[in-house]
mmCIF file of C-alpha atoms in Angstrom:
data_model
loop_
_atom_site.group_PDB
_atom_site.id
_atom_site.type_symbol
_atom_site.label_atom_id
_atom_site.label_comp_id
_atom_site.label_asym_id
_atom_site.label_seq_id
_atom_site.Cartn_x
_atom_site.Cartn_y
_atom_site.Cartn_z
ATOM 1 C CA UNK A 1497 -122.914 203.115 103.530
ATOM 2 C CA UNK A 1498 -122.257 202.053 107.095
ATOM 3 C CA UNK A 1499 -119.350 199.810 108.046
ATOM 4 C CA UNK A 1500 -120.856 197.458 110.606
ATOM 5 C CA UNK A 1501 -117.489 195.844 111.375
ATOM 6 C CA UNK A 1502 -116.626 198.787 113.593
ATOM 7 C CA UNK A 1503 -120.059 199.135 115.198
ATOM 8 C CA UNK A 1504 -123.386 200.555 114.204
ATOM 9 C CA UNK A 1505 -124.040 204.140 113.292
ATOM 10 C CA UNK A 1506 -126.002 204.476 116.564
ATOM 11 C CA UNK A 1507 -122.972 203.351 118.595
ATOM 12 C CA UNK A 1508 -120.757 205.813 116.736
ATOM 13 C CA UNK A 1509 -123.127 208.724 117.400
ATOM 14 C CA UNK A 1510 -123.490 207.617 121.029
ATOM 15 C CA UNK A 1511 -119.712 207.763 121.623
ATOM 16 C CA UNK A 1512 -119.350 211.070 119.810
ATOM 17 C CA UNK A 1513 -122.040 212.569 122.060
ATOM 18 C CA UNK A 1514 -119.931 211.944 125.159
ATOM 19 C CA UNK A 1515 -118.529 215.133 126.647
ATOM 20 C CA UNK A 1516 -115.705 212.998 128.042
ATOM 21 C CA UNK A 1517 -114.279 212.593 124.524
ATOM 22 C CA UNK A 1518 -113.422 216.310 124.466
ATOM 23 C CA UNK A 1519 -111.921 216.159 127.965
ATOM 24 C CA UNK A 1520 -109.597 213.259 127.092
ATOM 25 C CA UNK A 1521 -108.645 214.917 123.815
ATOM 26 C CA UNK A 1522 -107.787 218.120 125.683
ATOM 27 C CA UNK A 1523 -105.648 216.448 128.338
ATOM 28 C CA UNK A 1524 -103.698 214.406 125.797
ATOM 29 C CA UNK A 1525 -101.731 217.525 124.851
ATOM 30 C CA UNK A 1526 -100.955 218.206 128.536
ATOM 31 C CA UNK A 1527 -99.398 214.823 129.315
ATOM 32 C CA UNK A 1528 -95.660 215.148 129.827
ATOM 33 C CA UNK A 1529 -92.555 213.281 130.905
ATOM 34 C CA UNK A 1530 -92.637 215.251 134.186
ATOM 35 C CA UNK A 1531 -96.190 214.066 134.833
ATOM 36 C CA UNK A 1532 -95.070 210.474 134.183
ATOM 37 C CA UNK A 1533 -92.235 210.878 136.723
ATOM 38 C CA UNK A 1534 -94.677 212.135 139.371
ATOM 39 C CA UNK A 1535 -97.626 209.781 138.825
ATOM 40 C CA UNK A 1536 -96.128 206.454 137.612
ATOM 41 C CA UNK A 1537 -99.491 204.763 136.924
ATOM 42 C CA UNK A 1538 -101.896 203.700 134.186
ATOM 43 C CA UNK A 1539 -105.533 204.734 134.615
ATOM 44 C CA UNK A 1540 -108.481 203.216 132.810
ATOM 45 C CA UNK A 1541 -111.589 205.394 132.681
ATOM 46 C CA UNK A 1542 -114.935 203.727 132.009
ATOM 47 C CA UNK A 1543 -117.424 206.473 131.191
ATOM 48 C CA UNK A 1544 -121.093 205.600 131.433
ATOM 49 C CA UNK A 1545 -124.238 207.074 129.968
ATOM 50 C CA UNK A 1546 -127.704 205.918 130.988
ATOM 51 C CA UNK A 1547 -126.106 203.321 133.277
ATOM 52 C CA UNK A 1548 -124.105 201.569 130.540
ATOM 53 C CA UNK A 1549 -120.427 201.871 129.647
ATOM 54 C CA UNK A 1550 -120.371 204.218 126.676
ATOM 55 C CA UNK A 1551 -116.630 204.756 126.311
ATOM 56 C CA UNK A 1552 -113.282 203.692 127.716
ATOM 57 C CA UNK A 1553 -110.113 205.764 127.774
ATOM 58 C CA UNK A 1554 -106.605 205.064 129.005
ATOM 59 C CA UNK A 1555 -104.398 207.694 130.605
ATOM 60 C CA UNK A 1556 -100.905 206.185 130.689
ATOM 61 C CA UNK A 1557 -98.726 208.158 133.079
ATOM 62 C CA UNK A 1558 -96.279 205.311 133.591
ATOM 63 C CA UNK A 1559 -94.614 204.606 130.250
ATOM 64 C CA UNK A 1560 -92.453 206.790 128.008
ATOM 65 C CA UNK A 1561 -93.679 210.371 127.721
ATOM 66 C CA UNK A 1562 -97.195 209.315 128.742
ATOM 67 C CA UNK A 1563 -100.234 209.024 126.503
ATOM 68 C CA UNK A 1564 -104.004 209.285 126.380
ATOM 69 C CA UNK A 1565 -106.040 207.134 124.026
ATOM 70 C CA UNK A 1566 -109.494 205.702 123.575
ATOM 71 C CA UNK A 1567 -109.809 202.056 124.559
ATOM 72 C CA UNK A 1568 -108.513 199.802 127.304
ATOM 73 C CA UNK A 1569 -104.803 199.710 128.155
ATOM 74 C CA UNK A 1570 -102.619 197.029 126.577
ATOM 75 C CA UNK A 1571 -101.699 195.749 130.058
ATOM 76 C CA UNK A 1572 -103.882 195.871 133.152
ATOM 77 C CA UNK A 1573 -104.424 199.382 134.536
ATOM 78 C CA UNK A 1574 -103.124 200.233 138.011
ATOM 79 C CA UNK A 1575 -106.363 202.070 138.751
ATOM 80 C CA UNK A 1576 -109.775 201.800 137.060
ATOM 81 C CA UNK A 1577 -112.340 204.554 137.444
ATOM 82 C CA UNK A 1578 -115.992 204.323 136.456
ATOM 83 C CA UNK A 1579 -118.100 207.482 136.316
ATOM 84 C CA UNK A 1580 -120.984 208.886 134.286
ATOM 85 C CA UNK A 1581 -120.261 211.357 131.524
ATOM 86 C CA UNK A 1582 -122.106 214.175 133.339
ATOM 87 C CA UNK A 1583 -120.416 213.465 136.679
ATOM 88 C CA UNK A 1584 -116.976 213.424 135.035
ATOM 89 C CA UNK A 1585 -117.636 216.849 133.538
ATOM 90 C CA UNK A 1586 -118.796 218.136 136.953
ATOM 91 C CA UNK A 1587 -115.616 216.700 138.495
ATOM 92 C CA UNK A 1588 -113.423 218.390 135.879
ATOM 93 C CA UNK A 1589 -115.234 221.706 136.309
ATOM 94 C CA UNK A 1590 -114.735 221.544 140.070
ATOM 95 C CA UNK A 1591 -118.488 221.342 140.735
ATOM 96 C CA UNK A 1592 -118.251 217.804 142.138
ATOM 97 C CA UNK A 1593 -115.826 216.964 144.924
ATOM 98 C CA UNK A 1594 -113.929 213.717 144.154
ATOM 99 C CA UNK A 1595 -114.312 212.396 147.714
ATOM 100 C CA UNK A 1596 -118.045 213.107 147.741
ATOM 101 C CA UNK A 1597 -118.385 211.472 144.321
ATOM 102 C CA UNK A 1598 -116.619 208.357 145.599
ATOM 103 C CA UNK A 1599 -118.494 208.211 148.905
ATOM 104 C CA UNK A 1600 -121.814 208.839 147.152
ATOM 105 C CA UNK A 1601 -121.245 206.042 144.641
ATOM 106 C CA UNK A 1602 -120.933 208.345 141.638
ATOM 107 C CA UNK A 1603 -117.271 207.407 141.203
ATOM 108 C CA UNK A 1604 -116.209 203.777 141.467
ATOM 109 C CA UNK A 1605 -112.508 203.001 141.814
ATOM 110 C CA UNK A 1606 -110.855 199.632 141.294
ATOM 111 C CA UNK A 1607 -107.261 198.578 141.723
ATOM 112 C CA UNK A 1608 -104.910 200.826 143.672
ATOM 113 C CA UNK A 1609 -107.302 203.364 145.142
ATOM 114 C CA UNK A 1610 -104.450 205.504 146.508
ATOM 115 C CA UNK A 1611 -103.329 206.288 142.940
ATOM 116 C CA UNK A 1612 -106.598 208.140 142.383
ATOM 117 C CA UNK A 1613 -105.184 210.917 144.574
ATOM 118 C CA UNK A 1614 -102.591 211.579 141.886
ATOM 119 C CA UNK A 1615 -105.309 212.479 139.397
ATOM 120 C CA UNK A 1616 -105.151 216.117 140.438
ATOM 121 C CA UNK A 1617 -102.261 216.421 137.961
ATOM 122 C CA UNK A 1618 -104.643 215.449 135.156
ATOM 123 C CA UNK A 1619 -107.454 217.730 136.287
ATOM 124 C CA UNK A 1620 -105.106 220.662 136.819
ATOM 125 C CA UNK A 1621 -103.770 220.183 133.293
ATOM 126 C CA UNK A 1622 -107.325 220.199 131.904
ATOM 127 C CA UNK A 1623 -108.306 223.500 133.510
ATOM 128 C CA UNK A 1624 -108.448 226.362 131.031
ATOM 129 C CA UNK A 1625 -105.554 228.762 131.273
ATOM 130 C CA UNK A 1626 -106.344 232.400 132.021
ATOM 131 C CA UNK A 1627 -105.887 234.682 129.047
ATOM 132 C CA UNK A 1628 -104.666 238.177 129.806
#
């Protein structure tokens, strides 16, 4: 059976197919009190697929020990970023320059645009660690 209260089976499969889900899951373990002290902002990520918003995640680096969760923040985000799933993965991998993404319209930023510069802390935390 399918519980339609929480969306259709198609919507569920659509969200699970987002590569961004893995990225946000990975960075959730890297969020720390130190990161909160440095960044002091709440980011809302709207990830698109085929031109439509397919998922929303919140990276709270303002409150408590910080947190990452699926869905919109409880209070308005300081900075909202909208990017396609593929472009986000290219950004994380270092294959897409954030400034070029913004200038080329691949990354849209709302709210306090200057806070987006603090996102390097998130991307650095998501990079795989070298294993010796």
